[in-house]
mmCIF file of C-alpha atoms in Angstrom:
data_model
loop_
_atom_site.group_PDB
_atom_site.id
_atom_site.type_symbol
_atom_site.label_atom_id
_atom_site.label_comp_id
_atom_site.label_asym_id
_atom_site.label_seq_id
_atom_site.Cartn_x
_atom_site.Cartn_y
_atom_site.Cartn_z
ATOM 1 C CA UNK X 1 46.759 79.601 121.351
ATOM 2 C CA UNK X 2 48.733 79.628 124.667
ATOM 3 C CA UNK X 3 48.292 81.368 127.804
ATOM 4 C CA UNK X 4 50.623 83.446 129.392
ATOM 5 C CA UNK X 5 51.764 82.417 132.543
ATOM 6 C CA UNK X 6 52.288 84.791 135.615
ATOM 7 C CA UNK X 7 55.879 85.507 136.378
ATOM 8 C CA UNK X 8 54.959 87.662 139.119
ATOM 9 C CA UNK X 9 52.320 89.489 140.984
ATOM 10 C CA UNK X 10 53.162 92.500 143.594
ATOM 11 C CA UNK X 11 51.757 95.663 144.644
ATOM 12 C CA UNK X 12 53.174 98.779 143.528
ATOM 13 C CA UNK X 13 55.388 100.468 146.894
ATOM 14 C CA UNK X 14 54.802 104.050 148.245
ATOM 15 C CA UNK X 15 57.306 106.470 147.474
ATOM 16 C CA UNK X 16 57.974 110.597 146.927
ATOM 17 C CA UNK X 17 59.199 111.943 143.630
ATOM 18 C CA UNK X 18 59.564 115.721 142.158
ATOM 19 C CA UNK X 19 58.881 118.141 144.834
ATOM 20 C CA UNK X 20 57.433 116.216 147.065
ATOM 21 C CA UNK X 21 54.327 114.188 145.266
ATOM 22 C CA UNK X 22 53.196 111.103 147.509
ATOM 23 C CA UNK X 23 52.776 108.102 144.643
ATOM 24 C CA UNK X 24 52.964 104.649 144.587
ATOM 25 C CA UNK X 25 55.632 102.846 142.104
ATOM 26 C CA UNK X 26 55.202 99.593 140.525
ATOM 27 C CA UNK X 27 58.321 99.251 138.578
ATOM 28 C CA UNK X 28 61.460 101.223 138.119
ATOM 29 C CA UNK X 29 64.975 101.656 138.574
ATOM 30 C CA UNK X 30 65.973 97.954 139.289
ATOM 31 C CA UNK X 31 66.163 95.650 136.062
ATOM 32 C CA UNK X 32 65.409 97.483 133.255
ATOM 33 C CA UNK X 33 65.479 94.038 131.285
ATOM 34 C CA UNK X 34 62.486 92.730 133.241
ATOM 35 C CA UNK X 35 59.930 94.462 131.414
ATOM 36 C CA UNK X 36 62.059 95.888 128.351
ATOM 37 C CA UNK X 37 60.936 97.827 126.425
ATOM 38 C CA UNK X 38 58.671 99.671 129.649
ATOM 39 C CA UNK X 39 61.363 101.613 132.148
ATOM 40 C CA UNK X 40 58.725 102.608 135.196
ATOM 41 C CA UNK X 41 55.717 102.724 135.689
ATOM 42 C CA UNK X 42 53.763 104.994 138.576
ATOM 43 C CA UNK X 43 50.579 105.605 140.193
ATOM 44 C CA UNK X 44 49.832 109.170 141.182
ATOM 45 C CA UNK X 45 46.475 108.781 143.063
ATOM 46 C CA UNK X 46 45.687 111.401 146.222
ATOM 47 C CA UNK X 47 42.905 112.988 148.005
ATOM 48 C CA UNK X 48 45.117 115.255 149.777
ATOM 49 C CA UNK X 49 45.885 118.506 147.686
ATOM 50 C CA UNK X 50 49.040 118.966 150.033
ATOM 51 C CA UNK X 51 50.134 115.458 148.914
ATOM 52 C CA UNK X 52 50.870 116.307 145.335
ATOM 53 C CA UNK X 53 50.213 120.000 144.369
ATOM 54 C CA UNK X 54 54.180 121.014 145.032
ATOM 55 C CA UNK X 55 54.492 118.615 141.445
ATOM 56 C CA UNK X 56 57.475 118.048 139.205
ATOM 57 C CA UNK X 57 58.971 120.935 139.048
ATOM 58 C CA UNK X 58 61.506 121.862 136.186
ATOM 59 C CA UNK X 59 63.438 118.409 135.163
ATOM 60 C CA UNK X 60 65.320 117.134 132.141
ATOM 61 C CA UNK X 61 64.810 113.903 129.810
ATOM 62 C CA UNK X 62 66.860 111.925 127.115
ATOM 63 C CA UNK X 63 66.826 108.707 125.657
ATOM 64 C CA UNK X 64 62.989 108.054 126.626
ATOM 65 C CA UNK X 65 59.331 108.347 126.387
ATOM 66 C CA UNK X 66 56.768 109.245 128.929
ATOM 67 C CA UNK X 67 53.616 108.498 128.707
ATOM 68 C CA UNK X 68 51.193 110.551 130.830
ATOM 69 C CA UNK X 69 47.356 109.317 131.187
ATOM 70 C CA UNK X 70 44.729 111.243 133.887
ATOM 71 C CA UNK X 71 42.004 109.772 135.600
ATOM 72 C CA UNK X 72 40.807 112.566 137.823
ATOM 73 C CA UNK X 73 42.062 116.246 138.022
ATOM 74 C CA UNK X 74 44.922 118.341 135.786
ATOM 75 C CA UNK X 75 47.830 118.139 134.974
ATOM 76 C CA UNK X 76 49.248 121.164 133.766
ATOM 77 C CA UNK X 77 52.504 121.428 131.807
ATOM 78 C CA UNK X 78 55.186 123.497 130.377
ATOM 79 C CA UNK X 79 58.220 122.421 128.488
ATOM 80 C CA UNK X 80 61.475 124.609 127.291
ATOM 81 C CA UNK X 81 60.226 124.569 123.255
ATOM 82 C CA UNK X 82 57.711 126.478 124.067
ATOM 83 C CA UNK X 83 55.127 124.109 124.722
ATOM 84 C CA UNK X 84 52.197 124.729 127.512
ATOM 85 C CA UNK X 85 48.670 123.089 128.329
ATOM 86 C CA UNK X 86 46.660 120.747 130.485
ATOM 87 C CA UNK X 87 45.719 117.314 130.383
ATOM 88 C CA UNK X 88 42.153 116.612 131.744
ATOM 89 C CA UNK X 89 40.407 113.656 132.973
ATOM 90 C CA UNK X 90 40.489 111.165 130.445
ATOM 91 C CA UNK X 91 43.636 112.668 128.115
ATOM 92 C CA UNK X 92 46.684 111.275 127.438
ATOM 93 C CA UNK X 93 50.122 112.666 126.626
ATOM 94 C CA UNK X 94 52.623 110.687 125.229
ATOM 95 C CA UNK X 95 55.997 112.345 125.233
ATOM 96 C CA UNK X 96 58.993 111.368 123.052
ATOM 97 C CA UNK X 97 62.057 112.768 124.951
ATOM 98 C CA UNK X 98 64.498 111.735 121.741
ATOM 99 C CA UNK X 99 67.862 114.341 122.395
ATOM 100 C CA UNK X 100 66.774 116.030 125.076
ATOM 101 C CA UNK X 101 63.408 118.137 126.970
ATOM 102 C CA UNK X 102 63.310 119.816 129.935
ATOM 103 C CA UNK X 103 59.820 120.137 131.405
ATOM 104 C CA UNK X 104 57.524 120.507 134.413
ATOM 105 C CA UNK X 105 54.306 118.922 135.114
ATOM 106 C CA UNK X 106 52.314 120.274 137.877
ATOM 107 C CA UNK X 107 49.195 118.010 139.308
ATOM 108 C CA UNK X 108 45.912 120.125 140.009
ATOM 109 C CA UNK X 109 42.991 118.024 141.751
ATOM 110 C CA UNK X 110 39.412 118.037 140.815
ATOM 111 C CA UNK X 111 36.715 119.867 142.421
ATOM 112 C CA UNK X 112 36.861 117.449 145.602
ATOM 113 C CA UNK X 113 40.387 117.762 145.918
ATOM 114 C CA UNK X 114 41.213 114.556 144.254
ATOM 115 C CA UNK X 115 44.448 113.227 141.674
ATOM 116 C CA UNK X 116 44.796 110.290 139.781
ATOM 117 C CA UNK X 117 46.876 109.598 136.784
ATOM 118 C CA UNK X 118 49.957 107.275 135.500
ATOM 119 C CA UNK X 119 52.681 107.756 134.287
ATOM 120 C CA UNK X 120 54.799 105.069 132.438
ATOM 121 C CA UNK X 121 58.345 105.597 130.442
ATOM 122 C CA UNK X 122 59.155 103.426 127.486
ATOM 123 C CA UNK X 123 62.974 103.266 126.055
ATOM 124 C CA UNK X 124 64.070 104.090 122.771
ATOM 125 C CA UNK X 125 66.472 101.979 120.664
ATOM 126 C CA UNK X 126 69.433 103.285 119.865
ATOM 127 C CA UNK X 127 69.026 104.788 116.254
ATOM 128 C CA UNK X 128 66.056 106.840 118.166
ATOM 129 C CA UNK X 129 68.029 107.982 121.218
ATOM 130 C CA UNK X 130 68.623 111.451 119.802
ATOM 131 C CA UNK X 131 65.935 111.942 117.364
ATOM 132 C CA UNK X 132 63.494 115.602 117.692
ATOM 133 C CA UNK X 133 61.294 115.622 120.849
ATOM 134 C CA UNK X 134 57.699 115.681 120.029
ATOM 135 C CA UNK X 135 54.387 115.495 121.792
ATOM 136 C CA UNK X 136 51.393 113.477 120.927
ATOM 137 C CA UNK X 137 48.511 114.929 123.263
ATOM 138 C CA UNK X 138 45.006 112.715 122.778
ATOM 139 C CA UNK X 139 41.846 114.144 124.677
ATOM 140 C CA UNK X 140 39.545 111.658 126.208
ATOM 141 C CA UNK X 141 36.962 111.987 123.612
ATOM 142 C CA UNK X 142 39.548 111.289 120.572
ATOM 143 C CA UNK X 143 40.446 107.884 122.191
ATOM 144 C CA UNK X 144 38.249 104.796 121.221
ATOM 145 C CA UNK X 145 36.229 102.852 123.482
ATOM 146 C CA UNK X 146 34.936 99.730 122.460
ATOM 147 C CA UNK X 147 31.757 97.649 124.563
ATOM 148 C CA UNK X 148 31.196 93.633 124.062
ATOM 149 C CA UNK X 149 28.420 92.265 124.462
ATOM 150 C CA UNK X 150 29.124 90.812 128.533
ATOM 151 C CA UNK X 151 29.622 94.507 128.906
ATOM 152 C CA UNK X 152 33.999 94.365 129.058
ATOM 153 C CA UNK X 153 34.794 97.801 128.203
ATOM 154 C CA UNK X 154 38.295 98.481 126.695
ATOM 155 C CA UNK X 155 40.047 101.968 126.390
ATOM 156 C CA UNK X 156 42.518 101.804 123.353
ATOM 157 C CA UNK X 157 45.494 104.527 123.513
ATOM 158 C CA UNK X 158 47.572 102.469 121.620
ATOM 159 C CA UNK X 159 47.886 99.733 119.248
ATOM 160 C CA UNK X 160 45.304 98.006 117.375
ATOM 161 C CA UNK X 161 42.281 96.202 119.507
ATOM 162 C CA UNK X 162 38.739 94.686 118.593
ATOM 163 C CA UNK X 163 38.935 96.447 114.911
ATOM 164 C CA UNK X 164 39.899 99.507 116.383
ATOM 165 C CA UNK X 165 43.081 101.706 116.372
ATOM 166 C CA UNK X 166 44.195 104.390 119.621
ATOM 167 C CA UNK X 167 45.344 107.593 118.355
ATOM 168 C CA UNK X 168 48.934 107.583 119.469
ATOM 169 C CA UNK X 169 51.501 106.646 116.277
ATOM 170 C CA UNK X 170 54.903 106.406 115.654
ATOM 171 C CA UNK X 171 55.781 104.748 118.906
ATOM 172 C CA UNK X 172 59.410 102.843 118.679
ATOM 173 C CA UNK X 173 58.022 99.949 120.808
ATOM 174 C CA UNK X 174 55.045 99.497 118.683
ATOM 175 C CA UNK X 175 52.743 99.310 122.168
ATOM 176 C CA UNK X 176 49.574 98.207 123.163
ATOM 177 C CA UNK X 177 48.074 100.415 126.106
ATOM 178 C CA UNK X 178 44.764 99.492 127.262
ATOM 179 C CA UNK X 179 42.358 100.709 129.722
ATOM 180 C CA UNK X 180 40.120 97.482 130.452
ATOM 181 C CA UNK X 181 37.104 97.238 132.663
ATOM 182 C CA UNK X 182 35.728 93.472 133.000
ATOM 183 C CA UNK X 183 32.069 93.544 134.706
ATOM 184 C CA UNK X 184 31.684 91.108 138.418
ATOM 185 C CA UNK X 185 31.809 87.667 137.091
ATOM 186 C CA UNK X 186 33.304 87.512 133.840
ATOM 187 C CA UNK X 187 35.616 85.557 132.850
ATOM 188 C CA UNK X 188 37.838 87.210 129.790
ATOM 189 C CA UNK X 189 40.057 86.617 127.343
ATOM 190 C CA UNK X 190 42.392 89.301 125.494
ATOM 191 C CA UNK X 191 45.207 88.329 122.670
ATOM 192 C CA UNK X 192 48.560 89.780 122.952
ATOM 193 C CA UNK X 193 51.131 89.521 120.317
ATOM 194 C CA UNK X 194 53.413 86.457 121.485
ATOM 195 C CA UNK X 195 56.509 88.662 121.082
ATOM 196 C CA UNK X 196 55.685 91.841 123.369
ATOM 197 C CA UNK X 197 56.642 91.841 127.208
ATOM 198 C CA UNK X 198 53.321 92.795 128.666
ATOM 199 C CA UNK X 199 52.236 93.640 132.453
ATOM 200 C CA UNK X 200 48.872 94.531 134.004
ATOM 201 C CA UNK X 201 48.005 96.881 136.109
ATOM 202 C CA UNK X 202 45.386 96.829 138.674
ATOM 203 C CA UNK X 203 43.993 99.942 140.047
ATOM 204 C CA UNK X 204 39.820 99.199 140.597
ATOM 205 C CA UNK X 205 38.132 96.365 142.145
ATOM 206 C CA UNK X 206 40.149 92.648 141.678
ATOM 207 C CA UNK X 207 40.241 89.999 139.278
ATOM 208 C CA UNK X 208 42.226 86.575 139.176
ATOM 209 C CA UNK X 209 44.393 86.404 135.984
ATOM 210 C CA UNK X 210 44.679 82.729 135.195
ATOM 211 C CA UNK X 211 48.092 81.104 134.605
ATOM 212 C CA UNK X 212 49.288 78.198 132.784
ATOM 213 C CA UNK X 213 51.137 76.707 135.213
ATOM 214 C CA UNK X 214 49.065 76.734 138.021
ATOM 215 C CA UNK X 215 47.012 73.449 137.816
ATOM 216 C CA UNK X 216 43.142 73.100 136.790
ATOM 217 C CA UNK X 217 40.270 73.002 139.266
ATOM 218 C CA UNK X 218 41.274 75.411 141.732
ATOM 219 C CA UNK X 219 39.321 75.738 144.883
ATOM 220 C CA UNK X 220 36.453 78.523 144.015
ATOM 221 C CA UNK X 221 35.002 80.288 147.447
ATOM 222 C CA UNK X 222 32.425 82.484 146.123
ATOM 223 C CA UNK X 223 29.606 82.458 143.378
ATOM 224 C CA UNK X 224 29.342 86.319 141.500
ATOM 225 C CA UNK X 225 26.866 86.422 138.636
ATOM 226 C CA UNK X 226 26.258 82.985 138.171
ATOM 227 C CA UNK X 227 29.909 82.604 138.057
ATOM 228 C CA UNK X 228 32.294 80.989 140.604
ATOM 229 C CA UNK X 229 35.429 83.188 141.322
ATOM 230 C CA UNK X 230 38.747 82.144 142.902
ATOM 231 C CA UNK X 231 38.573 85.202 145.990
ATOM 232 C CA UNK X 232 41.675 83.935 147.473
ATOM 233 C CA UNK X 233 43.745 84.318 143.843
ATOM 234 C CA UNK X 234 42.275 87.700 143.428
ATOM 235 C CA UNK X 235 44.703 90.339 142.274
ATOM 236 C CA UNK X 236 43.322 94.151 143.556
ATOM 237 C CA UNK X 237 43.971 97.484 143.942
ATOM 238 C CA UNK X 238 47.340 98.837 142.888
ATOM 239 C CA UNK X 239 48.937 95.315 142.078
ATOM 240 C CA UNK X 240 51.169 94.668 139.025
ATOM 241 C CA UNK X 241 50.982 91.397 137.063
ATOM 242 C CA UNK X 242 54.140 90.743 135.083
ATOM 243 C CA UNK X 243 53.354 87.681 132.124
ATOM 244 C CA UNK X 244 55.658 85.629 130.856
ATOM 245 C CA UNK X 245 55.126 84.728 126.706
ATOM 246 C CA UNK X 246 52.436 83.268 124.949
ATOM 247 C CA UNK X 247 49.207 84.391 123.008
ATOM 248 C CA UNK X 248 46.550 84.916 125.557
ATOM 249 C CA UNK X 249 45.792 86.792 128.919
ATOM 250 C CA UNK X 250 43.077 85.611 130.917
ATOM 251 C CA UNK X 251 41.220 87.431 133.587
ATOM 252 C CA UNK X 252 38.455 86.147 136.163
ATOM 253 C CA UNK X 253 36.695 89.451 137.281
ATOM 254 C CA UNK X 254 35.791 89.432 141.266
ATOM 255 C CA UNK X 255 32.290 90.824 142.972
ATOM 256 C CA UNK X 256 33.046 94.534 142.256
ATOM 257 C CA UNK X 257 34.471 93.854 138.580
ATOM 258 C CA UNK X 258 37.872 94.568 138.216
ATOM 259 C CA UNK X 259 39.783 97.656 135.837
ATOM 260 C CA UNK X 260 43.316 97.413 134.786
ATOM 261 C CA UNK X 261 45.605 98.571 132.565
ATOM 262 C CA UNK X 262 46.708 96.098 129.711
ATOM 263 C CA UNK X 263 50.377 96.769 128.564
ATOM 264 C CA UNK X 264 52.529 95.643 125.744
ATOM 265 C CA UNK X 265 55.609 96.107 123.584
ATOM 266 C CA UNK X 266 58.433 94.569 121.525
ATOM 267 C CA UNK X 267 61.567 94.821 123.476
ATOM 268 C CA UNK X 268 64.849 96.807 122.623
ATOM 269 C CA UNK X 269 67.343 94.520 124.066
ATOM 270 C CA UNK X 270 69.754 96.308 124.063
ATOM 271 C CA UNK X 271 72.446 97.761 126.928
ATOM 272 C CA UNK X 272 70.913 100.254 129.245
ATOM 273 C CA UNK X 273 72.786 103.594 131.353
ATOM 274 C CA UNK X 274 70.136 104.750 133.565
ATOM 275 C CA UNK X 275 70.493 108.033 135.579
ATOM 276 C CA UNK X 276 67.251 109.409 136.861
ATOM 277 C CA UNK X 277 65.243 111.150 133.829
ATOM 278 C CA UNK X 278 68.152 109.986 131.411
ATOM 279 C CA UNK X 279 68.138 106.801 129.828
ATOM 280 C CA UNK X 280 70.802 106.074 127.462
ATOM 281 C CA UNK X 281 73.179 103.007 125.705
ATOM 282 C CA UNK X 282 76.647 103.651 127.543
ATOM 283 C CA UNK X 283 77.925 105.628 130.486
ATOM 284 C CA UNK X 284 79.968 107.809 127.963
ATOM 285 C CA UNK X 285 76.596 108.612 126.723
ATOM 286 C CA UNK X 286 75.433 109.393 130.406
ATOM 287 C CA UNK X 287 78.368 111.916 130.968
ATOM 288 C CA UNK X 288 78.117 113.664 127.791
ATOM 289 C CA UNK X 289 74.180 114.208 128.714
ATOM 290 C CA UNK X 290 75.473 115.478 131.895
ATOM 291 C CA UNK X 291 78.127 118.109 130.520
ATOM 292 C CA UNK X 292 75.406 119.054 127.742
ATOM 293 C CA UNK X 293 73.487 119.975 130.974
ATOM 294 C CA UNK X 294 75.890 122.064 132.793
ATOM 295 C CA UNK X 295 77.191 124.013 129.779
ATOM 296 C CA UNK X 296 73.370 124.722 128.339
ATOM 297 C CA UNK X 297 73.863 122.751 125.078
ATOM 298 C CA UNK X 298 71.106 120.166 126.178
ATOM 299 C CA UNK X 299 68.238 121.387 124.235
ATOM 300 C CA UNK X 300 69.501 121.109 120.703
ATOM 301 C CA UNK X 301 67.742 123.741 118.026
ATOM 302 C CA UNK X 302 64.862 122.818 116.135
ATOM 303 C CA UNK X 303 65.662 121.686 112.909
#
């Protein structure tokens, strides 16, 4: 087994999308190699109503997936085949864009006001670029949740984890999404597949994820649990760990525990024309997206 070294660690960067929804960004728009097959990734998280209930109003998509998941409040949404509903604390949607969606998605906040969710896009090869858009949508109680015995607690969406399968299929990057909550002074291990690009995600409490190439016997400031813990290495709230390869991810959890997101797939690799919600192979492809656009030919008929 090997470790995966740490790459890079930085906290996700404020910044307004759709109609006027405060979020904070992670990743996105930069190097879309970086974390291939995984476009963007952002945090929607707000206690002020006025600071996301204007939404994303009417947009399109091509080329990509989106992959919604709530934490607190509704998100309600509506979609030119026809498609409406809402996605509740706990769901997940996972949208596959293939030749083209237009949609909204409009944030509601719980009964104190309050919005949290993600929302990550994942590419599509090629051979998939154009394919029928579909929806997966998972409610919170159809999505496994598996307990060890230190009391680790792991949300599977996707993939396969711990003898258990999420409920999304049919995914072109074969991903593993996990929602992973490691109690105040454990120290965990989780196996990733050596050949997926993976990232965490911290959004609760802070954890140090250990990295191979940092040398052995770090200084330790604080005793949690019976365990020491590296404070000063802690990564916390809102912070993005990109790995680089190997078998193994390995997180120290601080005082509070620490909850993350665990992220995986098999990249494309393959060329990328990026504008906005469209994500395709060439620029031609770009500018015949566009023109489909403008002369209403962008949603293609069911077959």
């Amino acid at each position: 087994m090997s470790l995966r070294p740490t790459l890079e660690t930085r906290r996700a960067t404020p910044t307004m999308e759709g109609a006027g929804v405060k979020l904070h960004r992670a990743f996105g728009f930069h190097d879309p190699s970086e974390l291939d097959p995984f476009l963007l990734f952002d945090d929607f998280r707000n206690d002020r109503p006025q600071d996301f209930e204007k939404g994303f109003p009417w947009h399109p998509h091509r080329g990509i997936e989106t992959i919604t998941y709530v934490l607190e409040g509704t998100v309600e949404h509506a979609d030119s085949l026809g498609n409406t509903g809402d996605l509740n604390a706990g769901d997940v949607q996972w949208m596959t864009a293939g030749s083209g969606i237009l949609h909204q998605e409009m944030p509601r906040g719980n009964d104190k006001g309050q919005m949290h969710g993600f929302q990550l896009w994942g590419n599509l090869p090629s051979a998939q670029k154009m394919t029928a858009p579909r929806y997966q949508d998972m409610k919170s109680a159809d999505i496994p949740v598996v307990t060890d015995d230190d009391g680790t607690r792991v949300k599977i969406i996707t993939g396969e984890f711990w003898g258990k399968r999420g409920p999304v299929d049919g995914i072109a990057a074969d991903p593993q999404y996990l929602d992973v909550f490691v109690p105040a002074g454990v120290k965990k291990t989780f196996r990733i597949d050596t050949y997926r690009r993976a990232f965490a995600y911290v959004f609760q409490g802070a954890g140090a994820f250990a990295d191979a190439s940092a040398p052995s016997g770090v200084l330790l400031e604080k005793e949690v649990g019976g365990e020491e813990v590296n404070i000063r290495d802690m990564s916390g709230d809102r912070t993005l760990i990109r790995f680089g390869t190997g078998d193994e991810v390995t997180v120290q959890a601080g005082p509070e525990g620490v909850r993350f997101l665990l992220i995986s797939g098999a990249p494309i690799e393959e060329p990328v024309a990026w504008h906005g919600p469209i994500v395709m192979n060439t620029r031609a492809e770009l500018q015949q997206a566009m023109r489909d656009l403008n002369n209403g030919t962008f949603i293609r008929p069911a077959h």
